Tab-separated table of C-alpha atoms in Angstrom:
chain	number	residue	atom	x	y	z
A	1	UNK	CA	-16.204	58.950	58.509
A	2	UNK	CA	-16.260	59.592	62.238
A	3	UNK	CA	-17.199	62.953	63.711
A	4	UNK	CA	-14.757	63.756	66.517
A	5	UNK	CA	-15.760	67.367	67.322
A	6	UNK	CA	-19.178	69.066	67.257
A	7	UNK	CA	-19.618	72.622	68.527
A	8	UNK	CA	-22.318	75.256	68.030
A	9	UNK	CA	-20.888	78.365	66.382
A	10	UNK	CA	-22.648	81.491	65.027
A	11	UNK	CA	-25.904	79.612	64.583
A	12	UNK	CA	-24.238	76.726	62.774
A	13	UNK	CA	-21.876	73.880	63.629
A	14	UNK	CA	-18.115	73.613	63.715
A	15	UNK	CA	-17.282	69.946	63.257
A	16	UNK	CA	-14.133	67.892	62.777
A	17	UNK	CA	-14.186	64.529	61.020
A	18	UNK	CA	-11.737	61.641	60.830
A	19	UNK	CA	-11.538	59.300	57.850
A	20	UNK	CA	-9.281	56.819	56.106
A	21	UNK	CA	-7.708	58.438	53.050
A	22	UNK	CA	-7.081	56.152	50.088
A	23	UNK	CA	-4.936	58.864	48.489
A	24	UNK	CA	-2.634	59.354	51.472
A	25	UNK	CA	-2.825	55.816	52.887
A	26	UNK	CA	-3.400	57.047	56.412
A	27	UNK	CA	-6.036	58.446	58.758
A	28	UNK	CA	-6.797	62.132	58.151
A	29	UNK	CA	-8.820	64.819	59.871
A	30	UNK	CA	-10.600	67.803	58.347
A	31	UNK	CA	-12.801	70.555	59.735
A	32	UNK	CA	-16.204	71.540	58.342
A	33	UNK	CA	-18.139	74.632	59.341
A	34	UNK	CA	-21.829	74.354	58.410
A	35	UNK	CA	-23.526	77.768	58.673
A	36	UNK	CA	-27.191	77.942	59.735
A	37	UNK	CA	-28.379	78.066	56.106
A	38	UNK	CA	-27.078	74.508	55.605
A	39	UNK	CA	-30.026	73.197	57.608
A	40	UNK	CA	-32.351	73.943	54.699
A	41	UNK	CA	-30.295	74.244	51.498
A	42	UNK	CA	-27.131	73.160	49.733
A	43	UNK	CA	-24.345	75.719	49.876
A	44	UNK	CA	-21.076	76.454	48.044
A	45	UNK	CA	-17.760	75.582	49.705
A	46	UNK	CA	-14.654	77.619	50.510
A	47	UNK	CA	-11.617	75.374	51.073
A	48	UNK	CA	-8.855	76.689	53.341
A	49	UNK	CA	-5.279	75.340	53.238
A	50	UNK	CA	-3.095	76.084	56.256
A	51	UNK	CA	0.640	76.629	56.488
A	52	UNK	CA	3.747	74.993	57.895
A	53	UNK	CA	3.371	73.208	61.266
A	54	UNK	CA	-0.424	73.682	61.242
A	55	UNK	CA	-3.333	71.251	61.481
A	56	UNK	CA	-7.020	71.842	60.774
A	57	UNK	CA	-7.254	73.425	64.224
A	58	UNK	CA	-5.275	76.612	63.542
A	59	UNK	CA	-7.777	78.089	61.110
A	60	UNK	CA	-10.957	77.129	62.950
A	61	UNK	CA	-9.743	78.418	66.329
A	62	UNK	CA	-7.783	81.545	65.315
A	63	UNK	CA	-9.111	83.063	62.083
A	64	UNK	CA	-12.662	83.895	63.162
A	65	UNK	CA	-13.975	82.979	59.718
A	66	UNK	CA	-17.150	81.244	60.937
A	67	UNK	CA	-18.871	84.550	61.653
A	68	UNK	CA	-18.481	85.653	58.039
A	69	UNK	CA	-19.329	82.231	56.607
A	70	UNK	CA	-22.611	82.353	58.563
A	71	UNK	CA	-23.308	85.859	57.257
A	72	UNK	CA	-22.771	84.869	53.616
A	73	UNK	CA	-24.034	81.274	53.652
A	74	UNK	CA	-20.754	79.560	52.757
A	75	UNK	CA	-19.468	76.205	54.041
A	76	UNK	CA	-15.823	76.218	55.215
A	77	UNK	CA	-13.644	73.116	54.835
A	78	UNK	CA	-10.132	73.044	56.321
A	79	UNK	CA	-8.005	69.887	55.969
A	80	UNK	CA	-4.830	69.019	57.798
A	81	UNK	CA	-1.604	70.120	56.104
A	82	UNK	CA	-0.002	66.716	55.645
A	83	UNK	CA	-0.391	62.983	56.248
A	84	UNK	CA	0.210	61.806	59.792
A	85	UNK	CA	0.480	58.589	61.747
A	86	UNK	CA	2.981	56.014	63.025
A	87	UNK	CA	3.627	54.617	59.538
A	88	UNK	CA	4.037	58.008	57.825
A	89	UNK	CA	7.576	59.138	57.016
A	90	UNK	CA	8.708	62.214	58.902
A	91	UNK	CA	11.790	64.391	59.334
A	92	UNK	CA	13.454	66.063	62.285
A	93	UNK	CA	12.567	69.529	60.981
A	94	UNK	CA	9.528	71.805	61.075
A	95	UNK	CA	9.680	72.457	57.307
A	96	UNK	CA	9.752	68.863	56.049
A	97	UNK	CA	7.584	65.832	56.768
A	98	UNK	CA	4.500	65.904	58.982
A	99	UNK	CA	3.122	69.428	59.091
A	100	UNK	CA	4.944	70.312	55.863
A	101	UNK	CA	3.234	68.404	53.066
A	102	UNK	CA	3.566	71.390	50.686
A	103	UNK	CA	0.470	70.277	48.729
A	104	UNK	CA	2.500	68.307	46.176
A	105	UNK	CA	2.357	64.724	44.925
A	106	UNK	CA	5.655	63.265	46.106
A	107	UNK	CA	7.518	60.988	43.705
A	108	UNK	CA	10.590	60.040	45.775
A	109	UNK	CA	11.089	57.479	48.545
A	110	UNK	CA	10.237	57.428	51.362
A	111	UNK	CA	7.614	60.128	50.772
A	112	UNK	CA	5.685	58.919	47.738
A	113	UNK	CA	3.415	56.451	49.575
A	114	UNK	CA	1.756	59.093	51.756
A	115	UNK	CA	2.654	62.605	50.620
A	116	UNK	CA	0.087	63.230	47.884
A	117	UNK	CA	-1.603	66.282	49.348
A	118	UNK	CA	-2.262	67.855	45.943
A	119	UNK	CA	-4.499	64.965	44.910
A	120	UNK	CA	-6.070	64.880	48.356
A	121	UNK	CA	-7.143	68.527	48.482
A	122	UNK	CA	-8.157	68.817	44.824
A	123	UNK	CA	-9.825	65.421	44.339
A	124	UNK	CA	-10.446	63.087	47.282
A	125	UNK	CA	-11.511	65.632	49.885
A	126	UNK	CA	-13.959	67.577	47.653
A	127	UNK	CA	-15.539	64.311	46.507
A	128	UNK	CA	-15.975	63.252	50.139
A	129	UNK	CA	-17.447	66.608	51.146
A	130	UNK	CA	-19.828	66.707	48.196
A	131	UNK	CA	-21.054	63.180	48.949
A	132	UNK	CA	-21.700	63.594	52.679
A	133	UNK	CA	-22.601	67.244	53.319
A	134	UNK	CA	-25.308	69.655	52.110
A	135	UNK	CA	-23.070	71.363	49.556
A	136	UNK	CA	-23.031	72.079	45.849
A	137	UNK	CA	-20.138	71.500	43.450
A	138	UNK	CA	-19.382	75.235	43.442
A	139	UNK	CA	-15.972	75.742	45.064
A	140	UNK	CA	-13.484	78.431	46.060
A	141	UNK	CA	-10.056	78.031	47.636
A	142	UNK	CA	-7.789	80.075	49.895
A	143	UNK	CA	-4.868	79.565	52.247
A	144	UNK	CA	-1.945	80.971	54.192
A	145	UNK	CA	1.806	80.722	53.568
A	146	UNK	CA	2.470	77.120	52.455
A	147	UNK	CA	-1.312	76.839	52.180
A	148	UNK	CA	-1.457	80.007	50.101
A	149	UNK	CA	1.004	78.309	47.767
A	150	UNK	CA	-1.269	75.261	47.712
A	151	UNK	CA	-4.373	77.324	46.961
A	152	UNK	CA	-2.749	79.189	44.082
A	153	UNK	CA	-1.325	75.982	42.590
A	154	UNK	CA	-4.684	74.195	42.850
A	155	UNK	CA	-6.512	77.036	41.108
A	156	UNK	CA	-3.917	77.704	38.411
A	157	UNK	CA	-3.615	74.031	37.454
A	158	UNK	CA	-7.331	73.174	37.471
A	159	UNK	CA	-9.172	75.564	35.132
A	160	UNK	CA	-12.900	75.695	35.825
A	161	UNK	CA	-12.680	73.846	39.141
A	162	UNK	CA	-12.838	76.919	41.389
A	163	UNK	CA	-14.895	80.097	41.134
A	164	UNK	CA	-12.340	82.157	43.061
A	165	UNK	CA	-8.959	81.981	44.768
A	166	UNK	CA	-7.164	84.081	47.360
A	167	UNK	CA	-4.149	83.801	49.634
A	168	UNK	CA	-2.481	85.312	52.668
A	169	UNK	CA	1.322	85.575	52.556
A	170	UNK	CA	1.723	82.779	49.991
A	171	UNK	CA	4.985	81.136	48.954
A	172	UNK	CA	4.540	82.135	45.316
A	173	UNK	CA	7.817	80.807	43.890
A	174	UNK	CA	8.854	77.745	45.929
A	175	UNK	CA	11.423	76.800	43.283
A	176	UNK	CA	13.341	79.976	44.148
A	177	UNK	CA	13.257	80.079	47.974
A	178	UNK	CA	14.794	77.906	50.733
A	179	UNK	CA	11.523	76.411	52.059
A	180	UNK	CA	10.469	75.267	48.623
A	181	UNK	CA	13.875	74.098	47.467
A	182	UNK	CA	14.236	71.888	50.541
A	183	UNK	CA	10.763	70.370	50.270
A	184	UNK	CA	10.783	69.943	46.485
A	185	UNK	CA	14.204	68.280	46.496
A	186	UNK	CA	13.007	65.789	49.105
A	187	UNK	CA	9.556	65.115	47.656
A	188	UNK	CA	10.172	65.510	43.911
A	189	UNK	CA	13.907	65.022	43.344
A	190	UNK	CA	16.665	67.117	41.824
A	191	UNK	CA	15.017	67.666	38.429
A	192	UNK	CA	13.730	71.225	38.612
A	193	UNK	CA	11.483	70.685	35.591
A	194	UNK	CA	9.308	68.497	37.821
A	195	UNK	CA	9.009	71.383	40.265
A	196	UNK	CA	7.228	73.612	37.740
A	197	UNK	CA	3.916	71.773	38.261
A	198	UNK	CA	3.789	73.062	41.853
A	199	UNK	CA	5.154	76.589	41.399
A	200	UNK	CA	2.621	79.433	41.000
A	201	UNK	CA	5.003	81.693	39.078
A	202	UNK	CA	5.672	78.930	36.552
A	203	UNK	CA	2.039	77.827	36.330
A	204	UNK	CA	0.829	81.368	35.681
A	205	UNK	CA	2.978	81.572	32.541
A	206	UNK	CA	0.880	78.889	30.827
A	207	UNK	CA	-2.423	79.120	32.736
A	208	UNK	CA	-5.441	78.244	30.581
A	209	UNK	CA	-7.811	80.324	32.724
A	210	UNK	CA	-7.479	83.951	33.807
A	211	UNK	CA	-9.018	83.454	37.248
A	212	UNK	CA	-8.392	86.661	39.244
A	213	UNK	CA	-6.045	86.286	42.208
A	214	UNK	CA	-6.433	88.175	45.489
A	215	UNK	CA	-3.359	88.221	47.748
A	216	UNK	CA	-2.885	89.993	51.071
A	217	UNK	CA	0.673	90.361	52.322
A	218	UNK	CA	1.906	92.095	55.470
A	219	UNK	CA	4.866	94.396	54.926
A	220	UNK	CA	6.259	93.514	58.386
A	221	UNK	CA	6.239	89.777	57.609
A	222	UNK	CA	9.535	88.269	58.774
A	223	UNK	CA	9.539	85.897	55.782
A	224	UNK	CA	8.664	88.480	53.123
A	225	UNK	CA	12.059	88.911	51.493
A	226	UNK	CA	13.517	85.453	52.109
A	227	UNK	CA	10.657	83.001	51.489
A	228	UNK	CA	7.549	84.718	50.054
A	229	UNK	CA	8.677	87.237	47.405
A	230	UNK	CA	5.246	88.257	46.054
A	231	UNK	CA	6.936	90.624	43.593
A	232	UNK	CA	7.936	87.578	41.517
A	233	UNK	CA	4.298	86.644	40.972
A	234	UNK	CA	3.345	90.269	40.372
A	235	UNK	CA	5.972	90.610	37.642
A	236	UNK	CA	4.766	87.440	35.941
A	237	UNK	CA	1.137	88.538	36.183
A	238	UNK	CA	1.998	91.823	34.473
A	239	UNK	CA	3.980	90.021	31.770
A	240	UNK	CA	1.187	87.590	30.860
A	241	UNK	CA	-1.702	89.938	31.761
A	242	UNK	CA	-3.112	87.691	34.479
A	243	UNK	CA	-5.475	89.568	36.834
A	244	UNK	CA	-3.822	89.916	40.250
A	245	UNK	CA	-4.660	92.139	43.201
A	246	UNK	CA	-1.686	92.262	45.588
A	247	UNK	CA	-2.443	94.272	48.725
A	248	UNK	CA	0.548	95.119	50.896
A	249	UNK	CA	-0.818	95.672	54.404
A	250	UNK	CA	1.287	98.066	56.524
A	251	UNK	CA	2.497	96.754	59.878
A	252	UNK	CA	1.139	93.218	59.602
A	253	UNK	CA	3.286	90.110	60.101
A	254	UNK	CA	2.901	86.405	59.232
A	255	UNK	CA	0.595	85.472	62.108
A	256	UNK	CA	-3.097	84.707	62.482
A	257	UNK	CA	-3.548	88.227	63.844
A	258	UNK	CA	-3.024	89.267	60.231
A	259	UNK	CA	-5.391	86.633	58.864
A	260	UNK	CA	-8.116	87.466	61.390
A	261	UNK	CA	-7.892	91.139	60.419
A	262	UNK	CA	-8.781	90.519	56.767
A	263	UNK	CA	-10.533	87.124	56.640
A	264	UNK	CA	-13.932	88.807	56.546
A	265	UNK	CA	-13.001	90.588	53.315
A	266	UNK	CA	-11.773	87.329	51.810
A	267	UNK	CA	-14.921	85.396	52.712
A	268	UNK	CA	-17.033	88.194	51.208
A	269	UNK	CA	-14.848	88.159	48.074
A	270	UNK	CA	-15.379	84.420	47.648
A	271	UNK	CA	-19.084	84.610	48.472
A	272	UNK	CA	-19.646	87.073	45.633
A	273	UNK	CA	-17.942	84.743	43.175
A	274	UNK	CA	-19.566	81.590	44.536
A	275	UNK	CA	-23.047	83.026	44.229
A	276	UNK	CA	-22.595	84.902	40.934
């Protein structure tokens, strides 16, 4: 690994690292915030997955989460959203290719060589973090939009791996909305049965663990009715009795202004679970 950014922040350090990913077959970057407590003890980790068009930079520069991570003694890890580089397949669209990895394991050409973000964020990256940083194996996961989808899928399909999960404006049913249908057709093919493994609504129906879900959604979000549709997850949660707290926040949109307004509550929520 190579550290490419190192900045003091709320008594700790906001760093960015570059490494060669064997899962994605390319060079990747991820951000790590080490709060001041990390100088003397191992700490639990909250993983953050960002949304369409983002990199690791969006969360660390816009959300303001470091302040709360320092208060609660939690390490923050934020990877990039997709593989990148001159040899990585891309598309002439913001919602497919680089910046739109959708946290799946692609099975179709030309995507399958690099686009395995599900394995990267649930396996390779945590192993790397736990080997090289002062952290425990106690994990939580959160994210926004496409990253909220990724966080929910990671938690629902890996019982016991995370202590808590939350999301801002997640794409809860990608199999039923345009963003997801476009990405899943490209990455996974036409067989919709293969899509179920990366769809939170479908995963919740057979989840082996009743890990509570916390979701914040702005009611002024421009994508609410067309792409996000949290009511689909809420209906499934009620049908299978899966604990879900869906908070509709009046006046808030899809931006990082929304995330910054409630990220402190989410970090506190995860800190309670991580330290229970």
